[in-house]
mmCIF file of C-alpha atoms in Angstrom:
data_model
loop_
_atom_site.group_PDB
_atom_site.id
_atom_site.type_symbol
_atom_site.label_atom_id
_atom_site.label_comp_id
_atom_site.label_asym_id
_atom_site.label_seq_id
_atom_site.Cartn_x
_atom_site.Cartn_y
_atom_site.Cartn_z
ATOM 1 C CA SER M 1 100.503 140.936 18.878
ATOM 2 C CA SER M 2 99.470 142.508 15.536
ATOM 3 C CA GLY M 3 99.266 140.261 12.795
ATOM 4 C CA ILE M 4 101.402 143.095 10.963
ATOM 5 C CA ASN M 5 103.864 142.997 13.679
ATOM 6 C CA ALA M 6 104.367 139.289 13.409
ATOM 7 C CA GLU M 7 104.417 139.413 9.509
ATOM 8 C CA TYR M 8 107.718 141.586 9.669
ATOM 9 C CA GLY M 9 109.107 140.139 13.138
ATOM 10 C CA ASP M 10 109.607 143.623 14.704
ATOM 11 C CA PRO M 11 107.699 144.740 17.544
ATOM 12 C CA THR M 12 108.083 148.090 16.939
ATOM 13 C CA PHE M 13 107.190 148.039 13.248
ATOM 14 C CA VAL M 14 103.571 149.705 14.600
ATOM 15 C CA THR M 15 103.956 151.570 17.499
ATOM 16 C CA ASP M 16 100.696 153.418 17.954
ATOM 17 C CA ILE M 17 96.920 152.793 17.128
ATOM 18 C CA LYS M 18 94.491 155.108 17.464
ATOM 19 C CA VAL M 19 90.363 155.188 16.816
ATOM 20 C CA LEU M 20 89.801 158.619 16.414
ATOM 21 C CA ASP M 21 86.495 160.928 16.821
ATOM 22 C CA ARG M 22 84.242 159.939 14.209
ATOM 23 C CA TYR M 23 84.328 163.181 12.226
ATOM 24 C CA SER M 24 87.825 164.383 13.093
ATOM 25 C CA PHE M 25 89.604 163.418 9.811
ATOM 26 C CA CYS M 26 86.498 163.754 7.358
ATOM 27 C CA TYR M 27 82.705 163.093 6.964
ATOM 28 C CA SER M 28 82.219 159.398 6.883
ATOM 29 C CA ASP M 29 80.508 156.664 8.111
ATOM 30 C CA HIS M 30 83.071 155.053 9.561
ATOM 31 C CA TYR M 31 85.742 155.957 12.563
ATOM 32 C CA PRO M 32 89.023 156.866 11.264
ATOM 33 C CA VAL M 33 92.022 154.812 12.568
ATOM 34 C CA ALA M 34 95.400 156.266 12.672
ATOM 35 C CA ILE M 35 98.448 153.891 12.731
ATOM 36 C CA THR M 36 102.170 154.941 13.263
ATOM 37 C CA VAL M 37 103.990 152.460 10.956
ATOM 38 C CA ASN M 38 107.791 152.836 11.525
ATOM 39 C CA LEU M 39 109.289 152.028 7.711
ATOM 40 C CA ASP M 40 112.152 152.437 6.039
ATOM 41 C CA VAL M 41 111.238 152.907 2.248
ATOM 42 C CA SER M 42 114.539 154.853 1.181
ATOM 43 C CA HIS M 43 115.262 151.590 -0.697
ATOM 44 C CA ILE M 44 111.787 151.302 -2.522
ATOM 45 C CA SER M 45 112.142 152.775 -6.202
ATOM 46 C CA GLN M 46 109.043 154.038 -7.969
ATOM 47 C CA PRO M 47 108.177 151.808 -10.558
ATOM 48 C CA ARG M 48 107.944 153.070 -14.129
ATOM 49 C CA ARG M 49 105.402 152.660 -16.692
ATOM 50 C CA LYS M 50 104.742 153.539 -20.381
ATOM 51 C CA ILE M 51 102.106 155.998 -21.502
ATOM 52 C CA ARG M 52 101.098 157.198 -24.845
ATOM 53 C CA ILE M 53 101.741 160.696 -26.162
ATOM 54 C CA TYR M 54 98.646 161.067 -28.440
ATOM 55 C CA ASP M 55 99.397 164.601 -29.138
ATOM 56 C CA LYS M 56 102.383 163.860 -31.208
ATOM 57 C CA GLY M 57 100.486 160.725 -32.813
ATOM 58 C CA ASP M 58 100.723 160.826 -36.766
ATOM 59 C CA PHE M 59 97.273 160.316 -37.403
ATOM 60 C CA ASP M 60 97.590 161.131 -41.065
ATOM 61 C CA SER M 61 99.672 157.641 -41.716
ATOM 62 C CA ILE M 62 97.253 155.738 -39.153
ATOM 63 C CA ASN M 63 94.517 157.222 -41.609
ATOM 64 C CA ALA M 64 96.566 155.872 -44.735
ATOM 65 C CA GLU M 65 97.168 152.656 -43.668
ATOM 66 C CA LEU M 66 93.741 151.905 -42.595
ATOM 67 C CA SER M 67 92.573 153.005 -45.982
ATOM 68 C CA PHE M 68 94.574 150.254 -47.760
ATOM 69 C CA VAL M 69 92.842 147.275 -45.625
ATOM 70 C CA ASN M 70 90.702 145.110 -47.600
ATOM 71 C CA TRP M 71 88.071 144.963 -44.934
ATOM 72 C CA SER M 72 85.340 142.763 -46.921
ATOM 73 C CA SER M 73 88.037 140.325 -47.282
ATOM 74 C CA LEU M 74 89.344 140.322 -44.267
ATOM 75 C CA PHE M 75 86.467 139.582 -42.056
ATOM 76 C CA SER M 76 84.691 136.271 -41.523
ATOM 77 C CA GLY M 77 81.218 135.338 -40.227
ATOM 78 C CA ASP M 78 82.630 135.087 -36.907
ATOM 79 C CA ILE M 79 82.296 138.352 -34.984
ATOM 80 C CA GLU M 80 84.585 137.253 -32.187
ATOM 81 C CA TYR M 81 87.205 136.694 -35.057
ATOM 82 C CA ASN M 82 86.328 139.871 -36.570
ATOM 83 C CA VAL M 83 86.527 142.119 -33.250
ATOM 84 C CA ASN M 84 89.938 140.409 -32.486
ATOM 85 C CA LYS M 85 91.284 141.021 -35.902
ATOM 86 C CA PHE M 86 89.973 144.720 -35.965
ATOM 87 C CA ASN M 87 91.510 145.018 -32.406
ATOM 88 C CA ASN M 88 95.133 144.060 -33.536
ATOM 89 C CA ILE M 89 95.142 146.153 -36.801
ATOM 90 C CA VAL M 90 94.140 149.266 -34.728
ATOM 91 C CA THR M 91 96.543 148.171 -31.666
ATOM 92 C CA ASP M 92 99.697 147.597 -33.933
ATOM 93 C CA LEU M 93 99.107 151.327 -35.783
ATOM 94 C CA VAL M 94 98.829 152.950 -32.682
ATOM 95 C CA ASP M 95 101.764 151.163 -31.578
ATOM 96 C CA LYS M 96 103.471 152.206 -34.926
ATOM 97 C CA TYR M 97 102.848 155.400 -35.200
ATOM 98 C CA VAL M 98 101.978 156.725 -31.560
ATOM 99 C CA PRO M 99 105.049 157.545 -29.432
ATOM 100 C CA THR M 100 105.018 156.501 -25.707
ATOM 101 C CA LYS M 101 107.172 157.980 -22.774
ATOM 102 C CA THR M 102 108.425 156.148 -19.572
ATOM 103 C CA VAL M 103 106.550 158.252 -16.255
ATOM 104 C CA LYS M 104 107.126 157.405 -12.462
ATOM 105 C CA THR M 105 104.024 155.480 -11.049
ATOM 106 C CA LYS M 106 102.753 157.147 -7.580
ATOM 107 C CA LEU M 107 103.051 155.009 -4.910
ATOM 108 C CA LEU M 108 99.705 155.416 -3.572
ATOM 109 C CA PRO M 109 97.131 152.923 -2.432
ATOM 110 C CA VAL M 110 93.906 153.263 -4.236
ATOM 111 C CA TRP M 111 91.881 154.577 -1.459
ATOM 112 C CA TRP M 112 94.074 157.591 -1.213
ATOM 113 C CA GLY M 113 92.060 160.423 -2.510
ATOM 114 C CA HIS M 114 91.697 164.171 -2.324
ATOM 115 C CA GLU M 115 90.503 164.122 1.483
ATOM 116 C CA CYS M 116 93.625 162.246 2.659
ATOM 117 C CA GLU M 117 96.125 164.177 0.462
ATOM 118 C CA SER M 118 94.377 167.451 2.042
ATOM 119 C CA ALA M 119 94.748 166.070 5.803
ATOM 120 C CA ARG M 120 98.368 165.009 4.815
ATOM 121 C CA VAL M 121 99.269 168.840 3.835
ATOM 122 C CA ARG M 122 97.461 170.160 6.656
ATOM 123 C CA LYS M 123 99.875 167.644 9.323
#
């Protein structure tokens, strides 16, 4: 019994596991493994995240506000404090003047690359 099956309590969760020929899928020093997984994922919604639209940022306003900062009075002798203070100022200005938009996040594992996508399309 597979650990995956036990975790989901369904013996048909994984129905087929095959170790393929070494170079049948892609060039690698590992043997590819094909697994048939039976899941109903229709209820899983794609997570959303915000990204910056830098092309529409108001960089003139950012520069104007930065020009009014009294940098010599702002910083101390502590480099850690200075870096954090500088980062906070810039981050606040970017938040204020660079718009964001919400996008859907692709539900792909980190190892999913061009070769995997090409094989999926060929199938």
